[in-house]
CSV table of C-alpha atoms in Angstrom, one decimal:
chain,number,residue,atom,x,y,z
A,1,UNK,CA,8.7,-148.4,-70.8
A,2,UNK,CA,10.2,-145.4,-72.4
A,3,UNK,CA,11.9,-142.5,-70.5
A,4,UNK,CA,10.7,-138.9,-71.3
A,5,UNK,CA,12.8,-135.6,-70.5
A,6,UNK,CA,11.0,-132.9,-68.8
A,7,UNK,CA,12.2,-129.3,-69.6
A,8,UNK,CA,11.0,-127.9,-66.1
A,9,UNK,CA,11.0,-125.4,-63.7
A,10,UNK,CA,8.9,-123.1,-65.3
A,11,UNK,CA,7.7,-122.7,-62.9
A,12,UNK,CA,9.0,-125.4,-60.3
A,13,UNK,CA,5.5,-126.1,-58.8
A,14,UNK,CA,4.0,-126.4,-62.0
A,15,UNK,CA,6.9,-129.3,-63.0
A,16,UNK,CA,6.0,-131.1,-59.6
A,17,UNK,CA,2.2,-131.1,-60.5
A,18,UNK,CA,3.1,-132.7,-63.8
A,19,UNK,CA,5.0,-135.4,-62.0
A,20,UNK,CA,2.2,-135.9,-59.5
A,21,UNK,CA,-0.4,-136.1,-62.5
A,22,UNK,CA,1.8,-138.8,-64.2
A,23,UNK,CA,1.6,-141.0,-60.7
A,24,UNK,CA,-2.2,-140.6,-61.1
A,25,UNK,CA,-2.2,-141.5,-64.7
A,26,UNK,CA,-1.1,-145.3,-64.3
A,27,UNK,CA,-2.5,-148.0,-62.1
A,28,UNK,CA,0.2,-148.8,-59.9
A,29,UNK,CA,0.8,-152.0,-57.6
A,30,UNK,CA,4.5,-151.1,-56.9
A,31,UNK,CA,7.2,-148.4,-58.0
A,32,UNK,CA,8.2,-150.3,-61.2
A,33,UNK,CA,4.6,-149.6,-62.6
A,34,UNK,CA,5.2,-145.8,-62.8
A,35,UNK,CA,6.6,-143.7,-65.9
A,36,UNK,CA,10.4,-143.1,-65.9
A,37,UNK,CA,11.5,-139.4,-66.2
A,38,UNK,CA,14.4,-137.3,-66.4
A,39,UNK,CA,13.5,-133.9,-64.9
A,40,UNK,CA,15.5,-130.7,-65.7
A,41,UNK,CA,14.0,-128.7,-63.0
A,42,UNK,CA,15.6,-125.3,-63.9
A,43,UNK,CA,14.1,-122.2,-62.2
A,44,UNK,CA,16.8,-120.0,-63.9
A,45,UNK,CA,15.4,-120.4,-67.3
A,46,UNK,CA,15.2,-116.6,-68.3
A,47,UNK,CA,11.8,-115.2,-67.6
A,48,UNK,CA,9.5,-115.8,-70.7
A,49,UNK,CA,7.4,-112.8,-69.3
A,50,UNK,CA,10.5,-110.6,-69.3
A,51,UNK,CA,11.6,-111.8,-72.7
A,52,UNK,CA,8.2,-111.6,-74.5
A,53,UNK,CA,6.3,-108.8,-72.6
A,54,UNK,CA,8.9,-106.5,-71.4
A,55,UNK,CA,11.4,-107.0,-74.4
A,56,UNK,CA,14.1,-106.4,-72.2
A,57,UNK,CA,15.0,-109.7,-70.8
A,58,UNK,CA,17.6,-112.5,-71.8
A,59,UNK,CA,16.7,-114.8,-74.6
A,60,UNK,CA,15.2,-118.1,-73.0
A,61,UNK,CA,16.3,-120.1,-76.3
A,62,UNK,CA,19.6,-121.1,-75.7
A,63,UNK,CA,19.0,-122.3,-72.1
A,64,UNK,CA,16.1,-124.3,-73.5
A,65,UNK,CA,18.2,-126.0,-76.2
A,66,UNK,CA,21.0,-126.8,-73.7
A,67,UNK,CA,18.3,-128.4,-71.3
A,68,UNK,CA,17.3,-130.2,-74.1
A,69,UNK,CA,20.6,-131.8,-75.3
A,70,UNK,CA,21.3,-132.3,-71.5
A,71,UNK,CA,18.3,-134.5,-71.3
A,72,UNK,CA,19.2,-136.4,-74.5
A,73,UNK,CA,22.7,-136.9,-72.9
A,74,UNK,CA,21.0,-138.5,-69.8
A,75,UNK,CA,18.9,-141.0,-71.9
A,76,UNK,CA,15.6,-139.2,-72.7
A,77,UNK,CA,13.8,-140.7,-75.6
A,78,UNK,CA,11.3,-137.9,-75.9
A,79,UNK,CA,10.9,-134.3,-74.7
A,80,UNK,CA,8.0,-132.4,-73.1
A,81,UNK,CA,7.9,-128.9,-71.8
A,82,UNK,CA,5.1,-128.0,-69.2
A,83,UNK,CA,5.2,-124.3,-69.9
A,84,UNK,CA,2.6,-122.7,-72.4
A,85,UNK,CA,4.5,-119.7,-73.2
A,86,UNK,CA,7.7,-121.3,-73.4
A,87,UNK,CA,6.6,-123.4,-76.5
A,88,UNK,CA,7.2,-120.0,-78.3
A,89,UNK,CA,10.8,-121.4,-78.2
A,90,UNK,CA,9.7,-124.9,-79.3
A,91,UNK,CA,11.5,-124.8,-82.7
A,92,UNK,CA,14.9,-124.2,-80.8
A,93,UNK,CA,13.9,-127.0,-78.5
A,94,UNK,CA,13.0,-129.3,-81.5
A,95,UNK,CA,16.3,-128.4,-83.6
A,96,UNK,CA,18.7,-129.0,-80.6
A,97,UNK,CA,18.3,-133.1,-80.5
A,98,UNK,CA,17.1,-135.9,-82.8
A,99,UNK,CA,14.2,-136.5,-80.3
A,100,UNK,CA,10.5,-136.4,-80.6
A,101,UNK,CA,8.7,-133.2,-78.9
A,102,UNK,CA,5.4,-133.7,-77.4
A,103,UNK,CA,4.0,-130.4,-78.3
A,104,UNK,CA,1.6,-129.4,-75.3
A,105,UNK,CA,0.0,-126.7,-77.8
A,106,UNK,CA,-0.8,-129.1,-80.7
A,107,UNK,CA,-2.1,-131.9,-78.3
A,108,UNK,CA,-4.4,-129.7,-76.5
A,109,UNK,CA,-6.0,-127.9,-79.5
A,110,UNK,CA,-6.4,-131.6,-80.7
A,111,UNK,CA,-8.3,-132.3,-77.6
A,112,UNK,CA,-10.6,-129.2,-77.7
A,113,UNK,CA,-11.4,-130.0,-81.2
A,114,UNK,CA,-12.3,-133.6,-80.3
A,115,UNK,CA,-14.4,-132.2,-77.3
A,116,UNK,CA,-16.4,-129.9,-79.7
A,117,UNK,CA,-15.2,-126.5,-78.3
A,118,UNK,CA,-15.5,-123.6,-80.3
A,119,UNK,CA,-15.1,-120.2,-78.8
A,120,UNK,CA,-12.1,-121.1,-76.3
A,121,UNK,CA,-11.6,-118.8,-73.3
A,122,UNK,CA,-7.9,-118.7,-72.6
A,123,UNK,CA,-6.8,-118.5,-68.9
A,124,UNK,CA,-3.2,-117.4,-70.2
A,125,UNK,CA,-0.4,-115.2,-69.4
A,126,UNK,CA,-0.3,-111.9,-71.4
A,127,UNK,CA,3.2,-113.4,-72.8
A,128,UNK,CA,1.3,-116.3,-74.2
A,129,UNK,CA,-1.2,-114.1,-75.8
A,130,UNK,CA,1.7,-111.8,-77.1
A,131,UNK,CA,3.8,-114.7,-78.7
A,132,UNK,CA,0.8,-116.2,-80.4
A,133,UNK,CA,1.7,-119.4,-79.5
A,134,UNK,CA,-2.0,-121.1,-79.7
A,135,UNK,CA,-2.6,-119.5,-83.0
A,136,UNK,CA,-1.3,-122.0,-85.3
A,137,UNK,CA,-2.6,-125.0,-83.3
A,138,UNK,CA,-6.2,-123.3,-82.9
A,139,UNK,CA,-6.4,-122.5,-86.5
A,140,UNK,CA,-5.3,-125.8,-87.4
A,141,UNK,CA,-8.4,-127.2,-85.8
A,142,UNK,CA,-10.9,-124.2,-86.7
A,143,UNK,CA,-10.8,-123.1,-82.8
A,144,UNK,CA,-11.8,-119.5,-82.0
A,145,UNK,CA,-9.5,-118.0,-79.2
A,146,UNK,CA,-10.9,-115.4,-76.8
A,147,UNK,CA,-8.5,-113.7,-74.6
A,148,UNK,CA,-9.6,-111.4,-71.6
A,149,UNK,CA,-9.9,-107.9,-72.6
A,150,UNK,CA,-7.7,-106.9,-70.0
A,151,UNK,CA,-5.3,-109.6,-68.6
A,152,UNK,CA,-3.3,-107.7,-66.5
A,153,UNK,CA,-5.3,-109.3,-63.4
A,154,UNK,CA,-4.5,-112.6,-64.6
A,155,UNK,CA,-0.7,-111.6,-64.9
A,156,UNK,CA,-1.0,-110.6,-61.2
A,157,UNK,CA,-2.5,-113.9,-60.1
A,158,UNK,CA,0.5,-115.9,-62.0
A,159,UNK,CA,3.3,-113.7,-60.7
A,160,UNK,CA,1.4,-114.0,-57.1
A,161,UNK,CA,1.7,-118.0,-57.8
A,162,UNK,CA,5.5,-117.8,-58.4
A,163,UNK,CA,5.9,-115.5,-55.2
A,164,UNK,CA,4.5,-118.3,-53.2
A,165,UNK,CA,0.8,-116.8,-52.4
A,166,UNK,CA,-1.6,-119.3,-51.1
A,167,UNK,CA,-4.0,-120.6,-53.6
A,168,UNK,CA,-7.0,-120.1,-51.2
A,169,UNK,CA,-6.3,-116.4,-51.6
A,170,UNK,CA,-5.9,-116.3,-55.3
A,171,UNK,CA,-8.9,-118.8,-56.4
A,172,UNK,CA,-11.8,-116.1,-55.9
A,173,UNK,CA,-9.6,-113.8,-58.0
A,174,UNK,CA,-9.1,-116.6,-60.7
A,175,UNK,CA,-12.8,-117.4,-60.8
A,176,UNK,CA,-13.5,-113.6,-61.5
A,177,UNK,CA,-11.3,-113.8,-64.5
A,178,UNK,CA,-13.1,-117.1,-65.8
A,179,UNK,CA,-16.4,-115.4,-65.3
A,180,UNK,CA,-15.3,-112.3,-67.5
A,181,UNK,CA,-14.4,-114.9,-70.3
A,182,UNK,CA,-18.0,-116.5,-70.1
A,183,UNK,CA,-19.4,-113.1,-70.4
A,184,UNK,CA,-17.2,-112.7,-73.4
A,185,UNK,CA,-18.9,-115.5,-75.1
A,186,UNK,CA,-16.5,-118.5,-74.3
A,187,UNK,CA,-18.1,-122.1,-74.6
A,188,UNK,CA,-15.2,-123.7,-73.3
A,189,UNK,CA,-12.2,-122.8,-71.0
A,190,UNK,CA,-8.7,-123.4,-71.6
A,191,UNK,CA,-6.1,-123.5,-68.6
A,192,UNK,CA,-3.0,-122.3,-70.6
A,193,UNK,CA,-0.7,-121.5,-68.0
A,194,UNK,CA,0.6,-124.3,-65.9
A,195,UNK,CA,0.8,-122.0,-62.9
A,196,UNK,CA,-2.9,-122.0,-62.9
A,197,UNK,CA,-3.1,-125.8,-63.1
A,198,UNK,CA,-2.8,-125.6,-59.5
A,199,UNK,CA,-6.2,-124.0,-59.0
A,200,UNK,CA,-8.6,-125.4,-61.5
A,201,UNK,CA,-11.1,-126.4,-58.8
A,202,UNK,CA,-11.9,-122.5,-58.8
A,203,UNK,CA,-13.3,-122.5,-62.3
A,204,UNK,CA,-17.0,-122.1,-63.0
A,205,UNK,CA,-19.4,-125.1,-63.6
A,206,UNK,CA,-21.1,-123.5,-66.5
A,207,UNK,CA,-19.0,-124.6,-69.5
A,208,UNK,CA,-16.4,-127.4,-69.6
A,209,UNK,CA,-12.7,-126.9,-69.1
A,210,UNK,CA,-9.5,-128.3,-70.4
A,211,UNK,CA,-6.0,-128.0,-69.0
A,212,UNK,CA,-3.1,-128.1,-71.4
A,213,UNK,CA,-1.1,-129.7,-68.6
A,214,UNK,CA,-3.4,-132.8,-68.6
A,215,UNK,CA,-3.2,-133.0,-72.3
A,216,UNK,CA,0.7,-133.3,-72.0
A,217,UNK,CA,0.3,-135.8,-69.0
A,218,UNK,CA,-1.8,-138.0,-71.3
A,219,UNK,CA,0.6,-137.9,-74.2
A,220,UNK,CA,3.6,-138.6,-72.1
A,221,UNK,CA,1.8,-141.5,-70.6
A,222,UNK,CA,0.8,-142.9,-73.8
A,223,UNK,CA,4.4,-142.6,-75.1
A,224,UNK,CA,6.1,-144.0,-72.2
A,225,UNK,CA,3.6,-147.0,-71.8
A,226,UNK,CA,3.6,-147.6,-75.9
B,1,UNK,CA,23.5,-121.5,-57.9
B,2,UNK,CA,24.8,-125.3,-58.4
B,3,UNK,CA,23.0,-127.9,-59.8
B,4,UNK,CA,22.2,-131.2,-58.0
B,5,UNK,CA,21.3,-134.4,-59.5
B,6,UNK,CA,18.9,-136.9,-57.6
B,7,UNK,CA,18.8,-140.5,-58.3
B,8,UNK,CA,15.2,-140.7,-57.6
B,9,UNK,CA,12.0,-142.8,-58.0
B,10,UNK,CA,12.6,-144.9,-55.1
B,11,UNK,CA,9.6,-144.5,-55.0
B,12,UNK,CA,8.7,-142.0,-57.3
B,13,UNK,CA,6.2,-139.8,-54.6
B,14,UNK,CA,9.4,-139.6,-52.1
B,15,UNK,CA,11.3,-137.9,-55.0
B,16,UNK,CA,8.5,-135.7,-55.5
B,17,UNK,CA,8.2,-134.8,-51.7
B,18,UNK,CA,12.2,-134.0,-51.7
B,19,UNK,CA,11.3,-131.7,-54.5
B,20,UNK,CA,8.6,-130.0,-52.7
B,21,UNK,CA,10.6,-129.5,-49.4
B,22,UNK,CA,13.4,-127.9,-51.7
B,23,UNK,CA,10.7,-125.4,-52.9
B,24,UNK,CA,10.0,-124.6,-49.1
B,25,UNK,CA,13.5,-124.5,-48.1
B,26,UNK,CA,14.5,-121.4,-49.9
B,27,UNK,CA,12.4,-117.9,-49.4
B,28,UNK,CA,11.4,-117.1,-53.1
B,29,UNK,CA,10.1,-113.9,-54.8
B,30,UNK,CA,10.2,-115.6,-58.2
B,31,UNK,CA,11.1,-119.1,-60.0
B,32,UNK,CA,14.8,-117.9,-60.3
B,33,UNK,CA,15.1,-118.2,-56.4
B,34,UNK,CA,14.6,-121.7,-56.6
B,35,UNK,CA,17.0,-124.5,-56.7
B,36,UNK,CA,18.0,-126.0,-60.1
B,37,UNK,CA,17.6,-129.9,-60.0
B,38,UNK,CA,18.5,-132.8,-62.5
B,39,UNK,CA,15.8,-135.4,-61.4
B,40,UNK,CA,16.5,-139.0,-62.8
B,41,UNK,CA,12.8,-140.4,-61.5
B,42,UNK,CA,13.5,-143.9,-62.5
B,43,UNK,CA,10.7,-146.1,-60.7
B,44,UNK,CA,12.4,-149.2,-62.5
B,45,UNK,CA,15.6,-149.4,-60.2
B,46,UNK,CA,15.4,-153.1,-59.2
B,47,UNK,CA,13.6,-153.4,-56.0
B,48,UNK,CA,15.9,-153.1,-52.9
B,49,UNK,CA,13.4,-154.8,-50.8
B,50,UNK,CA,13.7,-157.9,-53.1
B,51,UNK,CA,17.5,-157.7,-53.3
B,52,UNK,CA,18.2,-157.4,-49.7
B,53,UNK,CA,15.3,-159.0,-48.0
B,54,UNK,CA,14.6,-161.8,-50.2
B,55,UNK,CA,17.9,-162.3,-51.9
B,56,UNK,CA,16.2,-163.1,-55.2
B,57,UNK,CA,16.1,-159.9,-57.1
B,58,UNK,CA,18.2,-158.0,-59.4
B,59,UNK,CA,21.2,-156.2,-58.2
B,60,UNK,CA,20.2,-152.5,-58.2
B,61,UNK,CA,23.8,-151.3,-58.1
B,62,UNK,CA,24.7,-151.3,-62.1
B,63,UNK,CA,21.2,-149.1,-62.6
B,64,UNK,CA,22.2,-146.7,-59.7
B,65,UNK,CA,25.9,-146.3,-61.3
B,66,UNK,CA,24.1,-145.7,-64.8
B,67,UNK,CA,21.8,-143.1,-63.4
B,68,UNK,CA,24.8,-141.4,-61.8
B,69,UNK,CA,26.6,-141.2,-65.2
B,70,UNK,CA,23.3,-139.7,-66.6
B,71,UNK,CA,23.2,-137.1,-64.1
B,72,UNK,CA,26.7,-136.3,-64.6
B,73,UNK,CA,26.5,-136.1,-68.3
B,74,UNK,CA,23.1,-133.8,-68.0
B,75,UNK,CA,25.3,-131.3,-66.0
B,76,UNK,CA,24.7,-132.2,-62.1
B,77,UNK,CA,27.3,-131.1,-59.8
B,78,UNK,CA,26.6,-133.2,-56.9
B,79,UNK,CA,24.5,-136.1,-56.3
B,80,UNK,CA,21.8,-137.1,-53.8
B,81,UNK,CA,19.7,-140.2,-53.4
B,82,UNK,CA,16.3,-139.8,-51.5
B,83,UNK,CA,16.2,-143.6,-50.5
B,84,UNK,CA,17.7,-144.7,-47.1
B,85,UNK,CA,17.9,-148.5,-48.2
B,86,UNK,CA,19.5,-147.7,-51.5
B,87,UNK,CA,22.8,-146.2,-49.5
B,88,UNK,CA,23.6,-149.8,-49.3
B,89,UNK,CA,24.9,-149.1,-53.1
B,90,UNK,CA,26.3,-145.6,-52.2
B,91,UNK,CA,29.9,-146.7,-52.9
B,92,UNK,CA,28.9,-147.9,-56.4
B,93,UNK,CA,27.4,-144.6,-56.7
B,94,UNK,CA,30.2,-142.5,-55.6
B,95,UNK,CA,32.6,-144.6,-57.9
B,96,UNK,CA,30.5,-143.9,-61.0
B,97,UNK,CA,31.2,-140.1,-61.3
B,98,UNK,CA,33.8,-137.5,-59.8
B,99,UNK,CA,30.8,-135.6,-58.3
B,100,UNK,CA,30.4,-135.3,-54.5
B,101,UNK,CA,27.9,-137.5,-53.2
B,102,UNK,CA,25.5,-136.0,-50.6
B,103,UNK,CA,25.1,-139.0,-48.1
B,104,UNK,CA,21.7,-138.9,-46.4
B,105,UNK,CA,22.6,-141.2,-43.8
B,106,UNK,CA,25.8,-139.5,-42.6
B,107,UNK,CA,23.9,-136.2,-42.8
B,108,UNK,CA,21.2,-137.8,-40.5
B,109,UNK,CA,23.6,-139.4,-38.0
B,110,UNK,CA,25.2,-135.9,-37.6
B,111,UNK,CA,21.9,-134.3,-37.1
B,112,UNK,CA,21.0,-136.6,-34.6
B,113,UNK,CA,24.1,-136.2,-32.7
B,114,UNK,CA,23.7,-132.7,-32.7
B,115,UNK,CA,20.2,-132.7,-31.3
B,116,UNK,CA,21.4,-134.9,-28.4
B,117,UNK,CA,19.7,-138.1,-29.3
B,118,UNK,CA,20.9,-141.3,-27.9
B,119,UNK,CA,18.5,-144.4,-28.3
B,120,UNK,CA,17.2,-143.8,-31.8
B,121,UNK,CA,14.1,-145.6,-32.8
B,122,UNK,CA,14.3,-146.2,-36.5
B,123,UNK,CA,11.2,-146.3,-38.4
B,124,UNK,CA,12.6,-148.2,-41.3
B,125,UNK,CA,12.0,-150.9,-43.7
B,126,UNK,CA,13.6,-154.4,-42.8
B,127,UNK,CA,15.6,-154.1,-46.0
B,128,UNK,CA,17.4,-150.8,-44.2
B,129,UNK,CA,17.9,-152.9,-41.0
B,130,UNK,CA,19.4,-156.1,-42.8
B,131,UNK,CA,21.6,-154.1,-44.9
B,132,UNK,CA,22.9,-152.4,-41.9
B,133,UNK,CA,23.3,-149.1,-43.7
B,134,UNK,CA,22.9,-147.0,-40.5
B,135,UNK,CA,25.4,-149.1,-38.4
B,136,UNK,CA,28.6,-147.1,-39.3
B,137,UNK,CA,27.0,-143.7,-39.3
B,138,UNK,CA,25.6,-144.2,-35.9
B,139,UNK,CA,28.8,-145.9,-34.5
B,140,UNK,CA,30.6,-142.6,-35.7
B,141,UNK,CA,28.4,-140.5,-33.7
B,142,UNK,CA,27.8,-142.8,-30.6
B,143,UNK,CA,24.4,-143.4,-31.3
B,144,UNK,CA,22.3,-146.6,-30.4
B,145,UNK,CA,19.9,-147.9,-33.1
B,146,UNK,CA,16.5,-149.4,-31.9
B,147,UNK,CA,14.9,-151.5,-34.4
B,148,UNK,CA,11.1,-152.8,-33.8
B,149,UNK,CA,11.3,-156.5,-32.6
B,150,UNK,CA,9.0,-157.5,-35.4
B,151,UNK,CA,9.0,-154.9,-38.5
B,152,UNK,CA,6.9,-156.8,-40.6
B,153,UNK,CA,4.0,-154.6,-39.9
B,154,UNK,CA,6.1,-151.6,-40.8
B,155,UNK,CA,7.1,-153.4,-44.1
B,156,UNK,CA,3.4,-153.9,-44.7
B,157,UNK,CA,2.8,-150.1,-44.4
B,158,UNK,CA,5.7,-149.1,-46.8
B,159,UNK,CA,4.4,-151.6,-49.4
B,160,UNK,CA,0.9,-150.1,-48.9
B,161,UNK,CA,2.3,-146.7,-49.7
B,162,UNK,CA,4.1,-147.9,-52.8
B,163,UNK,CA,0.7,-149.5,-53.9
B,164,UNK,CA,-1.0,-146.2,-53.6
B,165,UNK,CA,-3.0,-146.8,-50.3
B,166,UNK,CA,-4.3,-143.5,-49.0
B,167,UNK,CA,-2.2,-142.1,-46.1
B,168,UNK,CA,-5.2,-141.6,-43.9
B,169,UNK,CA,-5.8,-145.2,-43.8
B,170,UNK,CA,-2.0,-145.9,-42.9
B,171,UNK,CA,-1.3,-143.1,-40.4
B,172,UNK,CA,-2.7,-145.0,-37.4
B,173,UNK,CA,-1.0,-148.0,-38.2
B,174,UNK,CA,2.3,-146.1,-38.5
B,175,UNK,CA,1.4,-144.5,-35.0
B,176,UNK,CA,1.3,-148.0,-33.5
B,177,UNK,CA,4.8,-148.8,-34.9
B,178,UNK,CA,6.1,-145.5,-33.4
B,179,UNK,CA,4.5,-146.3,-30.0
B,180,UNK,CA,6.1,-149.7,-30.0
B,181,UNK,CA,9.7,-148.2,-30.5
B,182,UNK,CA,8.8,-145.8,-27.4
B,183,UNK,CA,8.1,-148.6,-25.4
B,184,UNK,CA,11.3,-150.4,-26.3
B,185,UNK,CA,13.0,-147.3,-24.9
B,186,UNK,CA,13.7,-144.9,-27.8
B,187,UNK,CA,14.3,-141.3,-26.8
B,188,UNK,CA,14.0,-140.0,-30.4
B,189,UNK,CA,12.5,-141.3,-33.5
B,190,UNK,CA,13.9,-141.5,-37.0
B,191,UNK,CA,11.8,-141.6,-40.2
B,192,UNK,CA,14.4,-143.7,-42.1
B,193,UNK,CA,12.1,-144.8,-44.9
B,194,UNK,CA,11.2,-141.9,-47.4
B,195,UNK,CA,7.6,-143.4,-48.0
B,196,UNK,CA,7.1,-142.6,-44.4
B,197,UNK,CA,8.0,-139.3,-44.9
B,198,UNK,CA,4.6,-138.6,-46.2
B,199,UNK,CA,3.1,-139.3,-42.9
B,200,UNK,CA,5.3,-137.5,-40.2
B,201,UNK,CA,2.1,-136.1,-38.7
B,202,UNK,CA,1.0,-139.4,-37.5
B,203,UNK,CA,4.2,-139.7,-35.0
B,204,UNK,CA,3.7,-139.2,-31.4
B,205,UNK,CA,4.5,-136.1,-29.5
B,206,UNK,CA,6.3,-137.6,-26.5
B,207,UNK,CA,9.8,-137.6,-28.3
B,208,UNK,CA,11.4,-135.7,-31.1
B,209,UNK,CA,11.6,-137.0,-34.5
B,210,UNK,CA,14.0,-136.6,-37.4
B,211,UNK,CA,13.4,-137.3,-40.7
B,212,UNK,CA,16.4,-138.3,-43.0
B,213,UNK,CA,14.7,-136.8,-45.9
B,214,UNK,CA,14.6,-133.2,-44.1
B,215,UNK,CA,18.6,-133.6,-43.5
B,216,UNK,CA,19.1,-134.4,-47.2
B,217,UNK,CA,16.9,-131.4,-48.1
B,218,UNK,CA,19.0,-129.1,-46.0
B,219,UNK,CA,22.3,-130.3,-47.4
B,220,UNK,CA,21.0,-130.0,-51.0
B,221,UNK,CA,20.0,-126.4,-50.3
B,222,UNK,CA,23.3,-125.8,-48.6
B,223,UNK,CA,25.3,-127.0,-51.5
B,224,UNK,CA,23.4,-125.4,-54.2
B,225,UNK,CA,23.1,-121.9,-52.6
B,226,UNK,CA,26.5,-122.3,-51.5
């Protein structure tokens, strides 16, 4: 089995969720059946929201490049980053080491296209929208992105997750935002913020949904198990 | 904040539980309040049970030493290992790098003594008993260890956790073993296998319990937050 390095901590709960999903992704009879990881759980990566929305924060790029080099030094054989917005900095991560980078956004767009999605409603941070990280992967697969006309309430939900608010309180609020995307014409929903991956059972049943974190989970398992 | 390196994957769920406990150990208003970790999630560490009980398995020592060096190379400033039995190999881990090692068993014995425990019933793998890893820390604090007269059923529970059996099925079985330790005269229970840390709500109320993983959590938080 191959070891995958995780640029994590954005946020720390989402990184733990990825690790849990990876446990569920392999049929295991003992510890040794599970996938080896080296996880850089670094909650001190400068805020992507501050850097990209407010334009005032420290550049996260150098920190992410250092984490990639740390993971390489520790023996990782590929890299993955369970944060959609941070993929804005993926060229910096890719350039930092010779390792393959499992790009969550490319993987997600390919999965959406394979499922026949067309007008994809993104449950994403405004930072993800402003950085335009999904533009190229969506265009490459002929997908149309739909963002909320007003995503300030969704940002409030994401910030509340990071502040430790209970999921039970936030799920009804997330369900409302998902409904708004259906009204805007989405035929598929995309959970495009790993903080929201903790609450996918709040999504409506009317249309299918894809969680980018699940796409990354499958790719990590496929790489590790070869 | 300082970064702590985790020799993990023994088993992988226990490592994730430690990470979750660390999230709960700090009051957080945003990601950056949380503790930075580098986690070597290595489920392929040779089985401690095979090496110590059956005497047939590969020596886990060299793998653990390599993990310690990997974590050092990746920037860890201290090391911790959320597996009680693996502390049999702690001299090898300590020798592998110049980093401080947060010894879970020493921390646990100190906590038990501070709580006034005397006859401590260990819920532990037979490998932990056979390796005698708690002998010196207990002796240093004047604690008397009590092991189950027959710990084969407890080993069955631990193996079932590693094989993915549901906690709900295993908790009544764990409760029975805990009761047996009370009958043997324990005035305090020690959860001394991190696989069992997932099921502490099954323990009886009659006596207090300590979970060695909680002692390690506190020490990691104290080191990181300084």
